[in-house]
CSV table of C-alpha atoms in Angstrom, one decimal:
chain,number,residue,atom,x,y,z
Q,91,UNK,CA,44.7,-26.8,-19.3
Q,92,UNK,CA,42.1,-24.3,-17.7
Q,93,UNK,CA,43.2,-21.2,-16.2
Q,94,UNK,CA,43.1,-20.8,-12.4
Q,95,UNK,CA,40.4,-18.5,-11.0
Q,96,UNK,CA,42.9,-17.4,-8.4
Q,97,UNK,CA,45.1,-15.8,-11.1
Q,98,UNK,CA,42.4,-13.8,-12.6
Q,99,UNK,CA,43.1,-10.0,-12.4
Q,100,UNK,CA,40.6,-7.8,-10.6
Q,101,UNK,CA,40.5,-4.1,-11.5
Q,102,UNK,CA,39.6,-2.3,-8.2
Q,103,UNK,CA,39.3,1.1,-9.9
Q,104,UNK,CA,36.1,-0.2,-11.6
Q,105,UNK,CA,34.4,-1.4,-8.4
Q,106,UNK,CA,31.4,0.8,-7.6
Q,107,UNK,CA,29.1,1.0,-4.6
Q,108,UNK,CA,25.9,-1.1,-4.9
Q,109,UNK,CA,22.9,1.2,-5.8
Q,110,UNK,CA,20.8,-0.5,-3.3
Q,111,UNK,CA,23.1,0.4,-0.5
Q,112,UNK,CA,23.4,3.9,-1.7
Q,113,UNK,CA,19.5,4.2,-1.6
Q,114,UNK,CA,19.3,2.8,1.9
Q,115,UNK,CA,21.9,5.2,3.1
Q,116,UNK,CA,20.0,8.1,1.6
Q,117,UNK,CA,16.7,7.0,3.2
Q,118,UNK,CA,18.5,6.7,6.7
Q,119,UNK,CA,19.9,10.2,6.3
Q,120,UNK,CA,16.5,11.7,5.2
Q,121,UNK,CA,14.8,10.1,8.2
Q,122,UNK,CA,17.3,11.4,10.5
Q,123,UNK,CA,16.8,15.0,9.0
Q,124,UNK,CA,13.0,14.5,9.4
Q,125,UNK,CA,13.5,13.7,13.1
Q,126,UNK,CA,15.1,17.1,13.6
Q,127,UNK,CA,12.7,19.0,11.3
Q,128,UNK,CA,9.4,17.8,12.6
Q,129,UNK,CA,7.8,17.9,16.1
Q,130,UNK,CA,6.2,14.4,16.1
Q,131,UNK,CA,6.5,11.0,14.3
Q,132,UNK,CA,3.9,8.3,13.9
Q,133,UNK,CA,3.9,4.7,12.6
Q,134,UNK,CA,1.0,4.0,10.4
Q,135,UNK,CA,-0.5,0.9,8.7
Q,136,UNK,CA,-2.7,0.6,5.6
Q,137,UNK,CA,-5.2,-1.5,3.7
Q,138,UNK,CA,-5.2,-1.7,-0.2
Q,139,UNK,CA,-2.2,0.5,-0.8
Q,140,UNK,CA,-2.5,2.6,-3.9
Q,141,UNK,CA,0.7,4.3,-4.9
Q,142,UNK,CA,-0.8,7.1,-6.9
Q,143,UNK,CA,-3.2,8.0,-4.1
Q,144,UNK,CA,-0.3,8.1,-1.6
Q,145,UNK,CA,1.7,10.3,-3.9
Q,146,UNK,CA,-1.3,12.7,-4.0
Q,147,UNK,CA,-1.5,12.7,-0.2
Q,148,UNK,CA,2.3,13.4,0.0
Q,149,UNK,CA,1.8,16.4,-2.3
Q,150,UNK,CA,-1.1,17.6,-0.2
Q,151,UNK,CA,0.8,17.5,3.0
Q,152,UNK,CA,4.4,18.4,1.7
Q,153,UNK,CA,4.4,21.8,3.5
Q,154,UNK,CA,3.8,20.3,7.0
Q,155,UNK,CA,4.7,16.6,6.9
Q,156,UNK,CA,6.8,13.8,5.4
Q,157,UNK,CA,5.8,10.1,4.6
Q,158,UNK,CA,8.3,7.3,4.4
Q,159,UNK,CA,7.6,3.8,3.0
Q,160,UNK,CA,10.9,1.9,3.1
Q,161,UNK,CA,12.5,-1.4,4.3
Q,162,UNK,CA,11.6,-1.9,7.9
Q,163,UNK,CA,15.1,-2.5,9.1
Q,164,UNK,CA,16.3,0.7,7.2
Q,165,UNK,CA,13.7,2.7,9.1
Q,166,UNK,CA,14.5,1.1,12.4
Q,167,UNK,CA,18.3,1.8,11.9
Q,168,UNK,CA,17.5,5.4,11.2
Q,169,UNK,CA,15.2,5.8,14.3
Q,170,UNK,CA,17.3,3.6,16.6
Q,171,UNK,CA,16.5,0.2,17.9
Q,172,UNK,CA,17.4,0.9,21.6
Q,173,UNK,CA,17.9,3.9,23.9
Q,174,UNK,CA,21.7,3.6,23.2
Q,175,UNK,CA,21.4,4.4,19.5
Q,176,UNK,CA,18.1,6.3,19.1
Q,177,UNK,CA,18.3,9.6,17.3
Q,178,UNK,CA,16.2,11.3,20.0
Q,179,UNK,CA,15.0,10.3,23.5
Q,180,UNK,CA,12.2,7.6,23.2
Q,181,UNK,CA,12.3,7.4,19.6
Q,182,UNK,CA,13.3,3.8,19.5
Q,183,UNK,CA,9.9,2.9,20.8
Q,184,UNK,CA,8.5,3.4,17.3
Q,185,UNK,CA,10.9,0.8,15.9
Q,186,UNK,CA,9.2,-2.3,17.3
Q,187,UNK,CA,5.9,-1.2,15.6
Q,188,UNK,CA,7.6,-1.1,12.1
Q,189,UNK,CA,6.4,-4.4,11.0
Q,190,UNK,CA,4.1,-5.8,8.3
Q,191,UNK,CA,2.6,-3.1,6.1
Q,192,UNK,CA,3.8,-0.1,7.9
Q,193,UNK,CA,5.4,3.3,7.3
Q,194,UNK,CA,6.5,6.5,9.1
Q,195,UNK,CA,4.7,9.9,9.1
Q,196,UNK,CA,6.6,12.9,10.4
Q,197,UNK,CA,4.7,16.1,10.8
Q,198,UNK,CA,4.4,19.6,12.5
Q,199,UNK,CA,0.6,19.3,12.5
Q,200,UNK,CA,-1.3,19.1,15.9
Q,201,UNK,CA,-2.3,15.7,17.1
Q,202,UNK,CA,-6.0,16.2,16.8
Q,203,UNK,CA,-5.6,17.2,13.1
Q,204,UNK,CA,-3.4,14.2,12.3
Q,205,UNK,CA,-5.9,11.9,13.9
Q,206,UNK,CA,-8.7,13.4,11.9
Q,207,UNK,CA,-6.8,13.3,8.7
Q,208,UNK,CA,-6.1,9.5,9.1
Q,209,UNK,CA,-9.6,8.7,10.4
Q,210,UNK,CA,-11.3,10.5,7.4
Q,211,UNK,CA,-8.8,9.3,4.6
Q,212,UNK,CA,-10.6,7.0,2.3
Q,213,UNK,CA,-10.0,6.2,-1.4
Q,214,UNK,CA,-12.1,3.8,-3.4
Q,215,UNK,CA,-10.5,1.8,-6.2
Q,216,UNK,CA,-11.0,-1.4,-8.3
Q,217,UNK,CA,-9.9,-4.6,-6.4
Q,218,UNK,CA,-7.0,-6.5,-7.6
Q,219,UNK,CA,-6.4,-10.2,-8.0
Q,220,UNK,CA,-6.3,-11.9,-4.7
Q,221,UNK,CA,-8.2,-9.3,-2.9
Q,222,UNK,CA,-11.1,-10.4,-0.8
Q,223,UNK,CA,-14.5,-9.8,-2.2
Q,224,UNK,CA,-16.5,-7.4,-0.1
Q,225,UNK,CA,-19.9,-8.7,-1.6
Q,226,UNK,CA,-21.3,-11.4,-3.6
Q,227,UNK,CA,-21.8,-10.2,-7.2
Q,228,UNK,CA,-24.2,-12.2,-9.5
Q,229,UNK,CA,-25.3,-11.2,-13.0
Q,230,UNK,CA,-28.7,-12.4,-14.1
Q,231,UNK,CA,-29.5,-14.0,-17.4
Q,232,UNK,CA,-30.3,-11.5,-20.1
Q,233,UNK,CA,-28.9,-8.8,-22.3
Q,234,UNK,CA,-25.7,-6.9,-21.1
Q,235,UNK,CA,-26.5,-3.8,-22.8
Q,236,UNK,CA,-23.5,-1.9,-21.3
Q,237,UNK,CA,-21.1,-3.9,-23.5
Q,238,UNK,CA,-20.7,-3.6,-27.3
Q,239,UNK,CA,-20.8,-6.6,-29.5
Q,240,UNK,CA,-17.0,-6.3,-30.0
Q,241,UNK,CA,-16.6,-7.2,-26.3
Q,242,UNK,CA,-18.3,-10.5,-26.6
Q,243,UNK,CA,-15.1,-12.6,-27.2
Q,244,UNK,CA,-13.3,-11.0,-24.4
Q,245,UNK,CA,-16.1,-11.5,-22.0
Q,246,UNK,CA,-16.2,-15.2,-22.8
Q,247,UNK,CA,-12.5,-15.2,-21.9
Q,248,UNK,CA,-13.5,-13.9,-18.5
Q,249,UNK,CA,-15.7,-16.9,-17.9
Q,250,UNK,CA,-19.1,-15.3,-18.7
Q,251,UNK,CA,-21.6,-17.5,-20.5
Q,252,UNK,CA,-22.4,-15.1,-23.3
Q,253,UNK,CA,-23.4,-15.0,-27.0
Q,254,UNK,CA,-24.5,-12.3,-29.5
Q,255,UNK,CA,-28.2,-12.0,-30.1
Q,256,UNK,CA,-28.9,-9.7,-33.0
Q,257,UNK,CA,-25.8,-7.7,-32.1
Q,258,UNK,CA,-26.6,-7.6,-28.5
Q,259,UNK,CA,-24.3,-9.2,-25.9
Q,260,UNK,CA,-26.6,-11.7,-23.9
Q,261,UNK,CA,-25.8,-13.6,-20.8
Q,262,UNK,CA,-27.4,-17.1,-21.4
Q,263,UNK,CA,-27.4,-18.1,-17.8
Q,264,UNK,CA,-27.1,-16.5,-14.2
Q,265,UNK,CA,-23.3,-16.0,-13.4
Q,266,UNK,CA,-21.6,-15.4,-10.0
Q,267,UNK,CA,-18.6,-13.1,-10.6
Q,268,UNK,CA,-17.4,-13.4,-7.0
Q,269,UNK,CA,-18.5,-14.4,-3.6
Q,270,UNK,CA,-18.2,-12.3,-0.4
Q,271,UNK,CA,-15.2,-13.2,1.7
Q,272,UNK,CA,-13.4,-15.1,-1.0
Q,273,UNK,CA,-10.3,-14.1,-3.0
Q,274,UNK,CA,-10.9,-12.6,-6.5
Q,275,UNK,CA,-9.7,-14.6,-9.4
Q,276,UNK,CA,-8.0,-12.6,-12.2
Q,277,UNK,CA,-11.1,-13.1,-14.3
Q,278,UNK,CA,-13.4,-11.7,-11.5
Q,279,UNK,CA,-11.2,-8.8,-10.8
Q,280,UNK,CA,-11.2,-7.8,-14.6
Q,281,UNK,CA,-15.0,-8.4,-14.8
Q,282,UNK,CA,-15.7,-6.1,-11.8
Q,283,UNK,CA,-13.5,-3.5,-13.4
Q,284,UNK,CA,-15.5,-3.8,-16.7
Q,285,UNK,CA,-18.6,-3.4,-14.7
Q,286,UNK,CA,-17.3,-0.3,-12.8
Q,287,UNK,CA,-17.6,-2.0,-9.5
Q,288,UNK,CA,-15.0,-0.9,-6.9
Q,289,UNK,CA,-14.4,-3.1,-4.1
Q,290,UNK,CA,-11.2,-1.9,-2.7
Q,291,UNK,CA,-10.7,0.9,-0.2
Q,292,UNK,CA,-7.3,2.5,0.5
Q,293,UNK,CA,-7.3,3.4,4.2
Q,294,UNK,CA,-4.6,4.4,6.7
Q,295,UNK,CA,-4.4,3.8,10.4
Q,296,UNK,CA,-2.3,5.3,13.1
Q,297,UNK,CA,-0.4,2.7,15.1
Q,298,UNK,CA,1.6,4.9,17.5
Q,299,UNK,CA,2.7,8.3,18.2
Q,300,UNK,CA,6.0,9.9,19.5
Q,301,UNK,CA,7.0,13.4,20.5
Q,302,UNK,CA,9.8,14.7,22.7
Q,303,UNK,CA,7.6,14.3,25.8
Q,304,UNK,CA,5.0,11.8,24.9
Q,305,UNK,CA,4.4,8.3,23.4
Q,306,UNK,CA,1.1,6.6,22.8
Q,307,UNK,CA,-0.2,3.5,21.0
Q,308,UNK,CA,-3.6,3.5,19.0
Q,309,UNK,CA,-5.5,0.3,19.6
Q,310,UNK,CA,-7.3,0.2,16.4
Q,311,UNK,CA,-4.1,0.8,14.3
Q,312,UNK,CA,-2.3,-1.9,16.3
Q,313,UNK,CA,-5.0,-4.4,15.6
Q,314,UNK,CA,-4.8,-3.7,11.9
Q,315,UNK,CA,-1.1,-3.9,12.0
Q,316,UNK,CA,-1.3,-7.3,13.5
Q,317,UNK,CA,-3.9,-8.5,11.1
Q,318,UNK,CA,-1.8,-7.4,8.1
Q,319,UNK,CA,1.3,-9.0,9.5
Q,320,UNK,CA,-0.5,-12.3,10.1
Q,321,UNK,CA,-1.8,-12.3,6.5
Q,322,UNK,CA,1.6,-11.4,5.0
């Protein structure tokens, strides 16, 4: 006769808190600390996130600022979602803009310096599978002298019509790698990388700004936030 699940012992001493809950609690505490430590807070959005580039920016600004990219609900809880539970007066206004691809930027930098920093920030990188091609890239029939003969089998796997001609990789017909406005296939993304062509640009956009005596919304950033949210 099978044993009843109801009679199985449960050792409560071995029960531990879920790591995810601990991490979320830590983020909430860190954001609340940032509210007290910095004079202003911004919601920002982005295109073509690159983690290493963001890490470099964090390091560059660590003496004056703090960047948070976490779950939207976690950040909203830390800020407060209404006047009744906000960490500081007016801070809850940021919460409704935490949607789609967005994060928090706390800083003691002057507003004009922050606006310049975000406006000028631009990091180019190789586009990934699924990204939208920014231009049509076509390879013409003929030798591809930038590739060694060992690359010929790999290039064929990427869909390029190639052959070896006296040890030189040769394209036997014109080949369209990608078309402007269309998503990149895995093969197209890999081919662009091999060709050294970077079609992705990591950019940041300010969506809104909060300080103890002021709140404003940036129209350009808001438009990007809406576009990213629609495409999610």
